[in-house]
CSV table of C-alpha atoms in Angstrom, one decimal:
chain,number,residue,atom,x,y,z
B,104,SER,CA,-52.9,-171.7,-52.7
B,105,GLN,CA,-52.0,-168.2,-54.0
B,106,GLN,CA,-49.6,-167.9,-57.1
B,107,GLY,CA,-48.8,-164.5,-56.7
B,108,GLU,CA,-48.6,-162.2,-53.9
B,109,GLU,CA,-49.8,-158.1,-54.5
B,110,ASP,CA,-49.0,-155.6,-51.4
B,111,PRO,CA,-49.4,-153.6,-50.6
B,112,GLN,CA,-53.5,-155.1,-48.9
B,113,ALA,CA,-54.1,-151.3,-48.6
B,114,LEU,CA,-53.7,-148.5,-50.0
B,115,SER,CA,-56.0,-145.4,-49.7
B,116,ILE,CA,-54.2,-141.8,-51.8
B,117,GLN,CA,-56.5,-138.3,-52.5
B,118,GLU,CA,-57.4,-137.7,-55.1
B,119,GLY,CA,-54.9,-136.5,-58.2
B,120,GLU,CA,-51.9,-138.7,-56.5
B,121,ASN,CA,-50.3,-141.6,-57.3
B,122,ALA,CA,-50.7,-145.1,-56.8
B,123,THR,CA,-48.7,-148.4,-57.4
B,124,MET,CA,-49.0,-151.5,-56.2
B,125,ASN,CA,-47.0,-154.4,-56.5
B,126,CYS,CA,-47.1,-158.3,-57.1
B,127,SER,CA,-44.8,-161.3,-56.7
B,128,TYR,CA,-45.2,-164.7,-58.0
B,129,LYS,CA,-42.6,-167.9,-57.7
B,130,THR,CA,-43.2,-169.4,-60.3
B,131,SER,CA,-42.2,-168.5,-64.2
B,132,ILE,CA,-44.9,-167.4,-66.1
B,133,ASN,CA,-46.1,-167.0,-69.1
B,134,ASN,CA,-47.5,-163.5,-69.3
B,135,LEU,CA,-48.9,-162.0,-66.0
B,136,GLN,CA,-52.0,-159.7,-65.7
B,137,TRP,CA,-53.4,-157.3,-64.0
B,138,TYR,CA,-57.8,-156.4,-62.9
B,139,ARG,CA,-59.6,-154.5,-60.9
B,140,GLN,CA,-62.6,-155.4,-59.2
B,141,ASN,CA,-65.2,-153.4,-58.1
B,142,SER,CA,-67.0,-153.8,-55.0
B,143,GLY,CA,-67.2,-158.1,-55.3
B,144,ARG,CA,-68.8,-157.7,-58.9
B,145,GLY,CA,-66.6,-159.1,-61.9
B,146,LEU,CA,-63.5,-158.6,-63.1
B,147,VAL,CA,-62.3,-156.5,-65.3
B,148,HIS,CA,-59.2,-156.9,-66.6
B,149,LEU,CA,-57.0,-154.5,-67.4
B,150,ILE,CA,-53.9,-155.0,-69.2
B,151,LEU,CA,-51.4,-158.5,-69.9
B,152,ILE,CA,-48.0,-158.0,-69.9
B,153,ARG,CA,-45.6,-160.8,-71.5
B,154,SER,CA,-43.2,-162.4,-69.8
B,155,ASN,CA,-40.3,-161.2,-72.5
B,156,GLU,CA,-41.7,-157.5,-71.5
B,157,ARG,CA,-40.8,-155.4,-69.3
B,158,GLU,CA,-42.6,-151.7,-69.7
B,159,LYS,CA,-46.2,-151.2,-70.6
B,160,HIS,CA,-48.9,-148.5,-70.7
B,161,SER,CA,-52.7,-147.9,-70.7
B,162,GLY,CA,-54.1,-144.7,-70.7
B,163,ARG,CA,-53.2,-143.7,-66.5
B,164,LEU,CA,-52.3,-147.5,-66.4
B,165,ARG,CA,-48.5,-148.5,-66.3
B,166,VAL,CA,-46.8,-151.7,-65.5
B,167,THR,CA,-43.5,-153.4,-65.5
B,168,LEU,CA,-42.4,-156.2,-64.8
B,169,ASP,CA,-39.3,-158.4,-63.8
B,170,THR,CA,-38.8,-161.9,-64.1
B,171,SER,CA,-35.4,-162.1,-62.7
B,172,LYS,CA,-37.1,-160.9,-59.3
B,173,LYS,CA,-40.3,-162.1,-60.0
B,174,SER,CA,-42.4,-159.2,-59.7
B,175,SER,CA,-44.2,-156.9,-61.7
B,176,SER,CA,-45.9,-153.1,-60.5
B,177,LEU,CA,-49.4,-151.6,-61.2
B,178,LEU,CA,-48.5,-147.7,-61.6
B,179,ILE,CA,-52.7,-145.1,-61.3
B,180,THR,CA,-51.9,-142.1,-62.4
B,181,ALA,CA,-53.5,-138.7,-61.8
B,182,SER,CA,-56.7,-140.6,-59.2
B,183,ARG,CA,-59.5,-140.2,-59.7
B,184,ALA,CA,-62.6,-141.7,-57.6
B,185,ALA,CA,-63.6,-144.0,-60.4
B,186,ASP,CA,-60.6,-145.6,-59.7
B,187,THR,CA,-61.1,-147.0,-55.9
B,188,ALA,CA,-62.0,-150.9,-56.5
B,189,SER,CA,-59.2,-154.1,-55.8
B,190,TYR,CA,-56.5,-154.4,-58.0
B,191,PHE,CA,-55.5,-157.8,-58.6
B,192,CYS,CA,-52.6,-159.6,-60.6
B,193,ALA,CA,-53.1,-163.4,-62.1
B,194,THR,CA,-50.0,-164.7,-63.4
B,195,ALA,CA,-50.5,-167.2,-66.6
B,196,SER,CA,-48.4,-170.1,-67.5
B,197,ASN,CA,-48.2,-173.3,-69.8
B,198,ASP,CA,-51.8,-174.5,-68.2
B,199,TYR,CA,-54.3,-173.6,-68.6
B,200,LYS,CA,-55.7,-171.2,-65.3
B,201,LEU,CA,-55.0,-168.0,-64.0
B,202,SER,CA,-53.7,-167.8,-60.7
B,203,PHE,CA,-54.5,-164.2,-58.5
B,204,GLY,CA,-52.7,-162.6,-55.5
B,205,ALA,CA,-54.7,-161.7,-53.0
B,206,GLY,CA,-54.9,-158.8,-54.2
B,207,THR,CA,-54.5,-154.4,-53.0
B,208,THR,CA,-58.1,-152.8,-51.9
B,209,VAL,CA,-57.6,-149.1,-53.3
B,210,THR,CA,-59.1,-146.1,-52.1
B,211,VAL,CA,-58.8,-142.5,-53.6
B,212,ARG,CA,-61.0,-139.8,-51.5
B,213,ALA,CA,-62.2,-136.6,-53.4
P,55,ASP,CA,-71.7,-157.2,-77.9
P,56,ALA,CA,-72.8,-158.8,-75.3
P,57,GLY,CA,-70.1,-159.8,-72.1
P,58,VAL,CA,-69.8,-162.7,-70.3
P,59,THR,CA,-73.4,-163.6,-68.5
P,60,GLN,CA,-73.6,-165.7,-65.9
P,61,SER,CA,-77.3,-166.7,-64.1
P,62,PRO,CA,-78.8,-166.6,-61.0
P,63,THR,CA,-77.2,-162.8,-60.3
P,64,HIS,CA,-77.5,-164.2,-56.0
P,65,LEU,CA,-78.4,-167.4,-54.4
P,66,ILE,CA,-78.9,-168.5,-51.3
P,67,LYS,CA,-79.5,-172.2,-50.3
P,68,THR,CA,-78.6,-174.5,-47.1
P,69,ARG,CA,-75.9,-177.8,-46.3
P,70,GLY,CA,-76.3,-180.5,-47.9
P,71,GLN,CA,-78.5,-179.0,-51.3
P,72,GLN,CA,-77.3,-178.5,-54.7
P,73,VAL,CA,-76.9,-175.4,-57.1
P,74,THR,CA,-76.2,-175.0,-60.0
P,75,LEU,CA,-74.7,-171.8,-61.8
P,76,ARG,CA,-74.7,-171.1,-65.1
P,77,CYS,CA,-72.7,-168.7,-68.1
P,78,SER,CA,-72.6,-168.1,-71.3
P,79,PRO,CA,-69.5,-167.1,-72.9
P,80,ILE,CA,-68.8,-163.8,-75.4
P,81,SER,CA,-69.8,-164.7,-78.7
P,82,GLY,CA,-67.1,-167.6,-80.7
P,83,HIS,CA,-65.5,-167.6,-77.8
P,84,LYS,CA,-65.0,-171.5,-76.8
P,85,SER,CA,-63.8,-171.6,-73.8
P,86,VAL,CA,-64.9,-171.3,-69.9
P,87,SER,CA,-62.8,-171.2,-66.8
P,88,TRP,CA,-65.1,-171.7,-63.4
P,89,TYR,CA,-63.6,-169.6,-60.2
P,90,GLN,CA,-64.5,-169.1,-56.6
P,91,GLN,CA,-63.6,-166.1,-54.4
P,92,VAL,CA,-64.1,-166.4,-50.7
P,93,LEU,CA,-65.4,-162.8,-49.3
P,94,GLY,CA,-61.0,-161.4,-48.8
P,95,GLN,CA,-59.4,-162.8,-51.4
P,96,GLY,CA,-58.7,-163.8,-54.6
P,97,PRO,CA,-60.5,-166.3,-57.3
P,98,GLN,CA,-59.0,-169.8,-57.6
P,99,PHE,CA,-59.1,-171.7,-60.6
P,100,ILE,CA,-62.6,-174.6,-60.1
P,101,PHE,CA,-62.5,-175.7,-64.0
P,102,GLN,CA,-61.5,-175.7,-67.4
P,103,TYR,CA,-63.2,-176.9,-70.5
P,104,TYR,CA,-62.8,-176.4,-74.4
P,105,GLU,CA,-64.8,-177.8,-76.6
P,106,LYS,CA,-67.1,-179.0,-74.1
P,107,GLU,CA,-63.9,-181.5,-73.4
P,108,GLU,CA,-62.6,-180.5,-68.9
P,109,ARG,CA,-58.3,-179.1,-69.5
P,110,GLY,CA,-57.9,-178.5,-66.7
P,111,ARG,CA,-59.3,-178.7,-63.1
P,112,GLY,CA,-58.4,-177.0,-59.6
P,113,ASN,CA,-57.8,-178.2,-55.9
P,114,PHE,CA,-61.0,-178.6,-55.5
P,115,PRO,CA,-63.5,-181.6,-54.5
P,116,ASP,CA,-65.6,-185.0,-56.3
P,117,ARG,CA,-68.5,-182.5,-55.2
P,118,PHE,CA,-68.0,-180.1,-57.5
P,119,SER,CA,-68.4,-180.6,-61.9
P,120,ALA,CA,-69.3,-179.3,-64.5
P,121,ARG,CA,-70.4,-179.1,-67.5
P,122,GLN,CA,-70.1,-177.6,-71.2
P,123,PHE,CA,-72.9,-177.3,-73.9
P,124,PRO,CA,-72.4,-177.4,-77.9
P,125,ASN,CA,-73.2,-173.5,-77.8
P,126,TYR,CA,-70.6,-173.1,-75.8
P,127,SER,CA,-72.0,-172.1,-72.5
P,128,SER,CA,-71.4,-174.2,-68.9
P,129,GLU,CA,-72.9,-175.0,-66.0
P,130,LEU,CA,-71.4,-175.2,-63.0
P,131,ASN,CA,-73.1,-178.1,-60.3
P,132,VAL,CA,-72.1,-177.9,-56.3
P,133,ASN,CA,-73.1,-181.9,-54.1
P,134,ALA,CA,-73.7,-181.7,-49.9
P,135,LEU,CA,-73.6,-177.7,-49.8
P,136,LEU,CA,-71.7,-176.4,-47.1
P,137,LEU,CA,-70.7,-173.4,-44.9
P,138,GLY,CA,-67.3,-172.9,-46.7
P,139,ASP,CA,-69.1,-172.9,-50.0
P,140,SER,CA,-70.2,-169.0,-49.4
P,141,ALA,CA,-68.5,-167.4,-52.6
P,142,LEU,CA,-68.6,-165.5,-55.1
P,143,TYR,CA,-68.2,-167.5,-58.6
P,144,LEU,CA,-67.2,-166.4,-61.8
P,145,CYS,CA,-67.3,-167.8,-65.3
P,146,ALA,CA,-64.3,-166.5,-67.8
P,147,SER,CA,-64.8,-167.2,-71.6
P,148,SER,CA,-61.7,-166.5,-74.2
P,149,PRO,CA,-61.3,-167.5,-77.4
P,150,SER,CA,-59.1,-171.0,-77.0
P,151,GLY,CA,-58.3,-170.7,-73.8
P,152,THR,CA,-54.6,-171.3,-73.3
P,153,SER,CA,-52.6,-169.1,-71.1
P,154,VAL,CA,-51.7,-166.6,-73.9
P,155,GLU,CA,-55.0,-165.3,-74.0
P,156,THR,CA,-57.3,-162.2,-72.5
P,157,GLN,CA,-59.9,-164.2,-69.6
P,158,TYR,CA,-63.0,-161.9,-70.3
P,159,PHE,CA,-65.5,-162.2,-66.1
P,160,GLY,CA,-69.0,-161.9,-66.1
P,161,PRO,CA,-70.4,-160.0,-63.8
P,162,GLY,CA,-70.3,-163.8,-60.7
P,163,THR,CA,-73.2,-165.6,-58.7
P,164,ARG,CA,-72.9,-164.7,-55.5
P,165,LEU,CA,-73.8,-167.9,-53.1
P,166,LEU,CA,-74.6,-167.8,-49.9
P,167,VAL,CA,-75.2,-171.5,-47.7
P,168,LEU,CA,-76.9,-171.5,-44.0
């Protein structure tokens, strides 16, 4: 079973717009990570936010974490065609595995 | 620096056959994890190995097995293949495999079972 659930399942935006996707999870976590996957290939790590952090930035990415609501959001600002991909949140608890959601597919239109 | 490498990139097998997938971690990383990603879903954890010992196992049948070698590379074996084993198999490495670390993924091996 999947720990995280992303919302929406799919997102289509115009180049230059912002894209926001959300992730909800069920159990307590050590950290939450966001990954990008292009065309069914390998996962690229985007950002890791620890359970005691509330917000983190990396370039055009902004991630928030609300442990009381067991939710996280990923914001991509000023989107580009190259941002077209599937985005996954993954939670890490005190065991050794990452638990992934089903992902959000983002399409950036030129 | 080279990232995580996996071989082969694609593989076609028939039901009942056996398959071996290979993974080489990033230099200096001692932990390797395997994930299965069925089309349209997120990756599911199969195994983690650290220092040649199995540290964790996901909810997969005994047909799935793995091992890690002294150079920290790893093999995933799947016996008696079923159609449902068709998936992208991802390998990830990290320095010690703890939950606080980022895991770095390889490009995956796409397995098709006919």
